[in-house]
Amino acid sequence: MCYTLFMESITSQIKINLPMPLKVLIKKKADKYGLTLAMYAKYLMINDLEEGIEPSSKTIKSYKEARKNIDKFVKVKDTNKFFDKL
């Protein structure tokens, strides 16, 4: 099961190199919540913004937009069928 978010905004990709043992642990945690590794990382970063340092106004705006669109998440059990329908 994974969750997909459809947003009509400019997006960016981040590449992160992890030691394999750490990746395995993080993947297990993501699987536990039914999330892809990318969605779990995104969730952690958004949560961190709620607790941590003072982000820029641009970051705050992006964060609010992401939270506002949380209802656009779609629960997907079979990703192959889901993408075939697109």
Coordinates of N, CA and C in Angstrom, one line a residue:
M1 N 0.8 -1.2 0.0 CA 0.0 0.0 0.0 C 0.9 1.2 0.0
C2 N 0.5 2.2 -0.8 CA 1.3 3.5 -0.8 C 0.3 4.6 -0.9
Y3 N 0.8 5.8 -0.6 CA -0.1 7.0 -0.7 C 0.6 7.9 -1.8
T4 N -0.3 8.5 -2.6 CA 0.2 9.3 -3.7 C -0.5 10.7 -3.5
L5 N 0.3 11.8 -3.7 CA -0.2 13.1 -3.6 C -0.2 13.8 -4.9
F6 N -1.3 14.3 -5.3 CA -1.3 15.1 -6.6 C -1.4 16.5 -6.2
M7 N -0.4 17.3 -6.6 CA -0.3 18.7 -6.3 C 0.0 19.4 -7.6
E8 N -0.6 20.5 -7.8 CA -0.2 21.3 -9.0 C 0.7 22.5 -8.5
S9 N 1.9 22.1 -8.3 CA 2.9 23.1 -7.9 C 4.3 22.7 -8.4
I10 N 5.2 23.6 -8.4 CA 6.6 23.2 -8.8 C 7.2 22.3 -7.7
T11 N 7.8 21.2 -8.2 CA 8.4 20.3 -7.2 C 9.8 20.1 -7.5
S12 N 10.5 19.5 -6.7 CA 12.0 19.3 -6.8 C 12.3 17.9 -6.2
Q13 N 13.4 17.3 -6.7 CA 13.8 16.0 -6.2 C 15.0 16.2 -5.4
I14 N 15.2 15.2 -4.4 CA 16.4 15.2 -3.6 C 16.9 13.8 -3.6
K15 N 18.2 13.7 -3.9 CA 18.9 12.4 -3.9 C 19.7 12.3 -2.5
I16 N 19.5 11.2 -1.8 CA 20.1 11.0 -0.6 C 20.9 9.6 -0.6
N17 N 22.1 9.6 -0.3 CA 22.9 8.4 -0.2 C 22.9 7.9 1.2
L18 N 22.5 6.7 1.4 CA 22.4 6.1 2.8 C 23.2 4.8 2.8
P19 N 23.8 4.5 3.9 CA 24.4 3.1 4.1 C 23.3 2.1 4.0
M20 N 23.5 1.0 3.4 CA 22.4 0.0 3.2 C 21.8 -0.5 4.5
P21 N 22.5 -0.7 5.6 CA 21.8 -1.1 6.8 C 20.8 0.0 7.3
L22 N 21.1 1.3 7.1 CA 20.2 2.3 7.5 C 19.0 2.4 6.6
K23 N 19.3 2.2 5.3 CA 18.2 2.2 4.3 C 17.2 1.0 4.6
V24 N 17.7 -0.1 5.0 CA 16.9 -1.3 5.3 C 16.0 -1.0 6.5
L25 N 16.6 -0.4 7.5 CA 15.8 0.0 8.7 C 14.7 1.0 8.4
I26 N 15.1 2.0 7.6 CA 14.1 3.1 7.3 C 13.0 2.5 6.4
K27 N 13.3 1.6 5.5 CA 12.3 0.9 4.6 C 11.4 0.1 5.4
K28 N 11.9 -0.6 6.4 CA 11.0 -1.4 7.3 C 10.0 -0.5 8.0
K29 N 10.4 0.6 8.5 CA 9.6 1.6 9.1 C 8.5 2.2 8.2
A30 N 8.9 2.5 7.0 CA 8.0 3.0 6.0 C 7.0 1.9 5.6
D31 N 7.4 0.7 5.4 CA 6.5 -0.4 5.1 C 5.5 -0.6 6.2
K32 N 5.9 -0.4 7.5 CA 5.0 -0.6 8.6 C 3.8 0.4 8.5
Y33 N 4.0 1.6 8.0 CA 3.0 2.6 7.8 C 2.3 2.5 6.4
G34 N 2.8 1.6 5.6 CA 2.2 1.5 4.2 C 2.6 2.6 3.3
L35 N 3.8 3.1 3.6 CA 4.3 4.3 2.8 C 5.5 3.8 1.9
T36 N 5.8 4.5 0.8 CA 7.0 4.3 0.1 C 8.1 5.0 0.9
L37 N 9.3 4.7 0.6 CA 10.5 5.3 1.2 C 10.4 6.9 1.1
A38 N 10.1 7.3 -0.2 CA 10.0 8.7 -0.5 C 8.9 9.4 0.3
M39 N 7.8 8.8 0.4 CA 6.7 9.4 1.2 C 7.0 9.5 2.7
Y40 N 7.6 8.5 3.2 CA 8.0 8.4 4.6 C 9.0 9.6 4.9
A41 N 10.0 9.7 4.0 CA 11.0 10.8 4.2 C 10.3 12.2 4.1
K42 N 9.3 12.3 3.2 CA 8.6 13.6 3.1 C 7.8 13.9 4.4
Y43 N 7.2 12.8 4.9 CA 6.4 12.9 6.1 C 7.3 13.4 7.3
L44 N 8.5 12.8 7.4 CA 9.4 13.1 8.5 C 9.9 14.6 8.3
M45 N 10.1 15.0 7.1 CA 10.6 16.4 6.9 C 9.5 17.4 7.3
I46 N 8.3 17.1 6.9 CA 7.2 18.0 7.2 C 7.0 18.0 8.7
N47 N 7.0 16.9 9.3 CA 6.9 16.9 10.8 C 8.0 17.7 11.5
D48 N 9.2 17.5 11.0 CA 10.3 18.2 11.5 C 10.1 19.7 11.5
L49 N 9.5 20.2 10.4 CA 9.3 21.7 10.3 C 8.3 22.2 11.4
E50 N 7.5 21.3 11.8 CA 6.5 21.7 12.9 C 7.2 21.9 14.2
E51 N 8.4 21.2 14.4 CA 9.0 21.2 15.7 C 10.3 22.0 15.8
G52 N 11.0 22.2 14.7 CA 12.4 22.6 14.7 C 12.6 24.1 14.5
I53 N 13.6 24.4 13.8 CA 14.1 25.8 13.6 C 13.1 26.6 12.8
E54 N 13.4 27.9 12.8 CA 12.5 28.8 12.1 C 12.7 28.8 10.6
P55 N 11.8 28.2 9.8 CA 12.0 28.1 8.4 C 11.7 29.5 7.7
S56 N 12.2 29.6 6.4 CA 12.0 30.8 5.7 C 10.5 30.9 5.3
S57 N 10.1 32.1 4.9 CA 8.7 32.4 4.5 C 8.3 31.5 3.3
K58 N 9.2 31.3 2.4 CA 9.0 30.4 1.2 C 8.7 29.0 1.7
T59 N 9.5 28.5 2.6 CA 9.3 27.1 3.1 C 8.0 27.0 3.9
I60 N 7.6 28.0 4.7 CA 6.4 28.0 5.4 C 5.2 28.0 4.4
K61 N 5.3 28.8 3.3 CA 4.2 28.8 2.3 C 4.1 27.4 1.6
S62 N 5.2 26.8 1.3 CA 5.2 25.4 0.7 C 4.6 24.4 1.7
Y63 N 5.0 24.5 2.9 CA 4.5 23.6 4.0 C 3.0 23.7 4.1
K64 N 2.5 25.0 4.2 CA 1.0 25.2 4.3 C 0.3 24.6 3.1
E65 N 0.9 24.8 1.9 CA 0.2 24.3 0.7 C 0.2 22.7 0.8
A66 N 1.3 22.1 1.2 CA 1.3 20.7 1.3 C 0.2 20.2 2.3
R67 N 0.2 20.8 3.5 CA -0.8 20.4 4.5 C -2.3 20.7 4.0
K68 N -2.5 21.7 3.3 CA -3.8 22.1 2.8 C -4.3 21.0 1.8
N69 N -3.3 20.4 1.1 CA -3.7 19.4 0.1 C -3.6 17.9 0.6
I70 N -3.5 17.8 1.9 CA -3.4 16.4 2.5 C -4.6 15.5 2.1
D71 N -5.7 16.1 1.9 CA -6.9 15.4 1.6 C -6.9 14.8 0.1
K72 N -5.9 15.2 -0.6 CA -5.7 14.7 -2.0 C -4.9 13.5 -2.1
F73 N -4.5 12.9 -0.9 CA -3.8 11.6 -0.9 C -4.8 10.6 -1.3
V74 N -4.3 9.6 -2.1 CA -5.2 8.5 -2.5 C -4.6 7.2 -2.0
K75 N -5.4 6.4 -1.3 CA -4.9 5.2 -0.8 C -4.8 4.2 -2.0
V76 N -3.7 3.6 -2.2 CA -3.5 2.6 -3.4 C -3.0 1.3 -2.9
K77 N -3.8 0.2 -3.2 CA -3.4 -1.1 -2.8 C -2.5 -1.8 -3.9
D78 N -2.9 -1.6 -5.1 CA -2.2 -2.2 -6.3 C -1.7 -1.0 -7.2
T79 N -0.4 -0.7 -7.1 CA 0.1 0.4 -7.8 C 0.0 0.2 -9.3
N80 N 0.2 -1.1 -9.8 CA 0.1 -1.4 -11.2 C -1.2 -1.0 -11.8
K81 N -2.3 -1.4 -11.1 CA -3.7 -1.1 -11.6 C -3.9 0.4 -11.5
F82 N -3.4 1.0 -10.5 CA -3.6 2.5 -10.3 C -2.9 3.2 -11.5
F83 N -1.7 2.9 -11.8 CA -1.0 3.6 -12.9 C -1.5 3.3 -14.2
D84 N -2.1 2.1 -14.4 CA -2.7 1.7 -15.7 C -3.9 2.5 -16.0
K85 N -4.6 3.0 -14.9 CA -5.8 3.8 -15.1 C -5.5 5.3 -15.4
L86 N -4.3 5.7 -15.2 CA -4.0 7.1 -15.4 C -3.9 7.4 -16.9

